[in-house]
Amino acid sequence: MKTTIYLTRHGQTEWNIEKRLQGRGNSPLTQEGIQKAEELKERLKDLNIDVIYSSPIERALHTAHILKGDKSVEVITCDGLMEMGFGEYEGRKTEEITKENPEWNINLIMEGHTTMSAPGGENLEEVRDRVRQAMDEIIEVNKGKEILIVAHGITLKALMYYFKDQDVNQEVMGQTTLTKIECDEKGECHIIFKNDDTHFTNKTKQLGW
């Protein structure tokens, strides 16, 4: 009994363009973000997705509903899929933060630094722990199904760590790209492909933060 999991990141937002940390905060999807979500929707339309799980943060949930399209499936919000909390740094430009506090660097977190956290925020170890708990439950209640998960940059890093991706500290998932993972009845999971953007009709460089 094979369980199939598709992972994607929310569409580009205004704060992505401005290179502001979003975390638990939010900014609207840009037109490019919406367009690329629509292109991914076209790729997904012939897949037999049984359920969609999304972070409850608006940029992810908006993306999830675009991807749902005409599918008669439920979009379920899951707090465990929220982005890393950046506390007092949310909404601020990364460049400004680095100048103010040179010891804190988002790039170190992206490369796997597990204990660094913003004032009032989470560290990567905490994110990995809640993502693990969420993913264990999602797989347990959806055995044999095809699942789509819509999340965030660092959350997806935690998810790929969960699925034992050896390149997890070297890669950042592009927005509205697609990753496919298959898990067998013994709980062994295999990455079929990751960060695939072949559905984009007009490929432009994906912004990081």
Short mmCIF file of C-alpha atoms in Angstrom, two decimals:
data_model
loop_
_atom_site.label_atom_id
_atom_site.label_comp_id
_atom_site.label_asym_id
_atom_site.label_seq_id
_atom_site.Cartn_x
_atom_site.Cartn_y
_atom_site.Cartn_z
CA MET A 1 0.00 0.00 0.00
CA LYS A 2 1.86 3.02 -1.30
CA THR A 3 1.34 6.51 0.10
CA THR A 4 2.30 9.36 -2.22
CA ILE A 5 3.20 12.79 -0.89
CA TYR A 6 3.58 15.91 -3.01
CA LEU A 7 5.26 18.95 -1.50
CA THR A 8 5.20 22.54 -2.67
CA ARG A 9 6.01 25.99 -1.39
CA HIS A 10 3.58 28.90 -1.44
CA GLY A 11 3.68 31.38 -4.33
CA GLN A 12 5.87 34.45 -4.39
CA THR A 13 4.77 37.26 -2.06
CA GLU A 14 5.39 40.99 -1.83
CA TRP A 15 7.71 40.49 1.14
CA ASN A 16 9.70 37.91 -0.84
CA ILE A 17 10.47 40.63 -3.38
CA GLU A 18 11.39 43.07 -0.62
CA LYS A 19 13.53 40.39 1.09
CA ARG A 20 11.64 40.69 4.35
CA LEU A 21 11.35 37.83 6.81
CA GLN A 22 7.77 36.57 6.90
CA GLY A 23 7.66 33.77 9.44
CA ARG A 24 4.23 33.73 11.07
CA GLY A 25 3.47 37.10 9.50
CA ASN A 26 2.10 37.41 6.00
CA SER A 27 2.08 39.45 2.84
CA PRO A 28 -0.11 38.90 -0.24
CA LEU A 29 0.85 36.75 -3.20
CA THR A 30 2.17 38.75 -6.14
CA GLN A 31 0.70 38.36 -9.61
CA GLU A 32 3.69 36.19 -10.48
CA GLY A 33 3.03 34.09 -7.40
CA ILE A 34 -0.59 33.59 -8.43
CA GLN A 35 0.36 32.83 -12.04
CA LYS A 36 2.91 30.19 -11.09
CA ALA A 37 0.39 28.60 -8.70
CA GLU A 38 -2.06 28.44 -11.60
CA GLU A 39 0.60 26.72 -13.71
CA LEU A 40 1.20 24.15 -10.98
CA LYS A 41 -2.58 23.65 -10.72
CA GLU A 42 -2.60 22.64 -14.37
CA ARG A 43 0.08 20.05 -13.69
CA LEU A 44 -1.86 18.66 -10.74
CA LYS A 45 -5.29 18.56 -12.34
CA ASP A 46 -4.95 15.00 -13.67
CA LEU A 47 -3.43 13.62 -10.45
CA ASN A 48 -5.69 11.79 -8.02
CA ILE A 49 -5.01 13.98 -5.02
CA ASP A 50 -7.08 12.73 -2.07
CA VAL A 51 -6.40 15.50 0.42
CA ILE A 52 -4.53 18.81 0.69
CA TYR A 53 -2.77 19.88 3.87
CA SER A 54 -1.70 23.50 4.20
CA SER A 55 -0.05 25.78 6.67
CA PRO A 56 -2.78 28.08 8.06
CA ILE A 57 -0.74 31.18 7.16
CA GLU A 58 -2.60 33.07 4.44
CA ARG A 59 0.06 32.95 1.70
CA ALA A 60 0.17 29.15 1.91
CA LEU A 61 -3.58 28.73 2.28
CA HIS A 62 -4.25 31.02 -0.71
CA THR A 63 -1.83 28.91 -2.76
CA ALA A 64 -3.51 25.69 -1.57
CA HIS A 65 -6.93 26.87 -2.71
CA ILE A 66 -5.55 27.83 -6.12
CA LEU A 67 -4.01 24.35 -6.46
CA LYS A 68 -7.26 22.71 -5.40
CA GLY A 69 -8.96 24.11 -8.48
CA ASP A 70 -12.02 22.01 -9.33
CA LYS A 71 -10.92 18.99 -7.32
CA SER A 72 -13.47 17.70 -4.82
CA VAL A 73 -10.95 17.44 -2.02
CA GLU A 74 -10.65 18.98 1.41
CA VAL A 75 -8.04 21.59 2.27
CA ILE A 76 -7.00 20.94 5.87
CA THR A 77 -4.93 23.47 7.79
CA CYS A 78 -2.17 22.11 9.99
CA ASP A 79 -0.32 24.28 12.51
CA GLY A 80 2.66 21.94 12.34
CA LEU A 81 3.28 23.13 8.77
CA MET A 82 3.66 26.81 9.69
CA GLU A 83 6.85 28.63 8.82
CA MET A 84 9.61 29.10 11.38
CA GLY A 85 8.65 31.85 13.81
CA PHE A 86 11.06 34.79 13.53
CA GLY A 87 9.69 36.67 16.53
CA GLU A 88 10.78 40.31 16.62
CA TYR A 89 12.41 40.03 13.19
CA GLU A 90 9.23 39.31 11.24
CA GLY A 91 8.46 41.89 8.58
CA ARG A 92 12.00 43.27 8.65
CA LYS A 93 14.55 43.18 5.83
CA THR A 94 17.24 40.55 6.27
CA GLU A 95 19.99 43.04 5.39
CA GLU A 96 18.91 45.38 8.20
CA ILE A 97 18.80 42.54 10.72
CA THR A 98 22.28 41.28 9.80
CA LYS A 99 23.74 44.75 10.28
CA GLU A 100 22.02 45.07 13.64
CA ASN A 101 22.90 41.58 14.82
CA PRO A 102 25.81 40.04 12.85
CA GLU A 103 25.60 36.85 14.93
CA TRP A 104 22.16 36.05 13.51
CA ASN A 105 22.12 35.03 9.87
CA ILE A 106 19.23 33.44 7.96
CA ASN A 107 21.71 31.71 5.65
CA LEU A 108 23.17 29.74 8.57
CA ILE A 109 19.68 28.48 9.41
CA MET A 110 19.12 27.50 5.79
CA GLU A 111 22.41 25.56 5.94
CA GLY A 112 21.27 23.57 8.97
CA HIS A 113 22.20 25.58 12.08
CA THR A 114 19.76 24.05 14.57
CA THR A 115 19.97 26.30 17.65
CA MET A 116 19.98 29.84 16.21
CA SER A 117 16.75 31.76 16.77
CA ALA A 118 15.47 35.31 16.43
CA PRO A 119 14.39 37.08 19.65
CA GLY A 120 11.06 35.51 20.54
CA GLY A 121 11.32 33.06 17.64
CA GLU A 122 11.95 29.37 16.96
CA ASN A 123 15.10 27.50 16.10
CA LEU A 124 15.43 24.84 13.41
CA GLU A 125 15.45 21.99 15.91
CA GLU A 126 12.03 23.10 17.18
CA VAL A 127 10.69 23.40 13.63
CA ARG A 128 11.94 19.92 12.76
CA ASP A 129 10.28 18.51 15.86
CA ARG A 130 6.81 19.93 15.14
CA VAL A 131 7.09 19.03 11.45
CA ARG A 132 7.97 15.46 12.40
CA GLN A 133 4.95 15.20 14.66
CA ALA A 134 2.67 16.68 11.98
CA MET A 135 4.04 14.42 9.23
CA ASP A 136 3.79 11.28 11.36
CA GLU A 137 0.10 12.01 11.92
CA ILE A 138 -0.62 12.97 8.31
CA ILE A 139 0.88 9.74 6.99
CA GLU A 140 -0.80 7.62 9.66
CA VAL A 141 -4.32 8.84 8.84
CA ASN A 142 -3.81 8.85 5.05
CA LYS A 143 -2.14 5.51 4.31
CA GLY A 144 -2.51 4.52 0.67
CA LYS A 145 -3.60 8.01 -0.39
CA GLU A 146 -2.11 10.80 -2.48
CA ILE A 147 -1.42 13.86 -0.35
CA LEU A 148 -0.50 17.40 -1.34
CA ILE A 149 1.25 19.57 1.25
CA VAL A 150 1.60 23.35 0.87
CA ALA A 151 4.15 24.92 3.18
CA HIS A 152 7.08 27.34 3.46
CA GLY A 153 10.81 27.49 2.77
CA ILE A 154 12.22 26.43 6.13
CA THR A 155 9.26 24.14 6.83
CA LEU A 156 10.04 22.33 3.58
CA LYS A 157 13.66 22.02 4.66
CA ALA A 158 12.39 20.35 7.83
CA LEU A 159 10.15 18.10 5.74
CA MET A 160 13.02 17.07 3.49
CA TYR A 161 15.10 16.38 6.62
CA TYR A 162 12.23 14.14 7.78
CA PHE A 163 12.41 12.30 4.45
CA LYS A 164 16.21 11.95 4.81
CA ASP A 165 17.20 14.10 1.84
CA GLN A 166 21.00 14.18 1.81
CA ASP A 167 21.04 17.59 0.10
CA VAL A 168 18.69 19.26 2.58
CA ASN A 169 21.27 21.82 3.74
CA GLN A 170 22.30 22.80 0.21
CA GLU A 171 18.92 23.42 -1.38
CA VAL A 172 15.97 25.78 -1.02
CA MET A 173 12.69 24.75 -2.63
CA GLY A 174 11.54 27.20 -5.27
CA GLN A 175 8.09 28.66 -4.90
CA THR A 176 5.34 26.47 -6.42
CA THR A 177 7.83 23.85 -7.58
CA LEU A 178 6.90 20.21 -7.01
CA THR A 179 8.50 17.40 -5.01
CA LYS A 180 7.21 13.82 -5.00
CA ILE A 181 7.82 11.23 -2.30
CA GLU A 182 6.53 7.66 -2.06
CA CYS A 183 6.28 5.70 1.20
CA ASP A 184 5.68 1.96 1.37
CA GLU A 185 3.70 0.05 3.98
CA LYS A 186 6.86 -0.45 6.05
CA GLY A 187 7.25 3.31 6.36
CA GLU A 188 10.27 3.53 4.07
CA CYS A 189 10.10 6.68 1.95
CA HIS A 190 11.83 7.47 -1.31
CA ILE A 191 12.23 10.82 -3.04
CA ILE A 192 11.06 10.39 -6.65
CA PHE A 193 11.87 13.94 -7.74
CA LYS A 194 12.26 17.28 -6.03
CA ASN A 195 12.07 21.01 -6.68
CA ASP A 196 10.77 20.33 -10.20
CA ASP A 197 9.63 23.40 -12.15
CA THR A 198 8.94 21.92 -15.58
CA HIS A 199 5.32 23.10 -15.34
CA PHE A 200 6.30 26.77 -15.55
CA THR A 201 5.50 28.21 -18.95
CA ASN A 202 7.72 31.24 -18.42
CA LYS A 203 10.64 30.34 -16.20
CA THR A 204 11.95 33.23 -14.17
CA LYS A 205 14.38 33.13 -11.31
CA GLN A 206 12.64 32.16 -8.10
CA LEU A 207 13.27 34.61 -5.30
CA GLY A 208 14.46 33.20 -2.01
CA TRP A 209 13.48 35.62 0.74
#
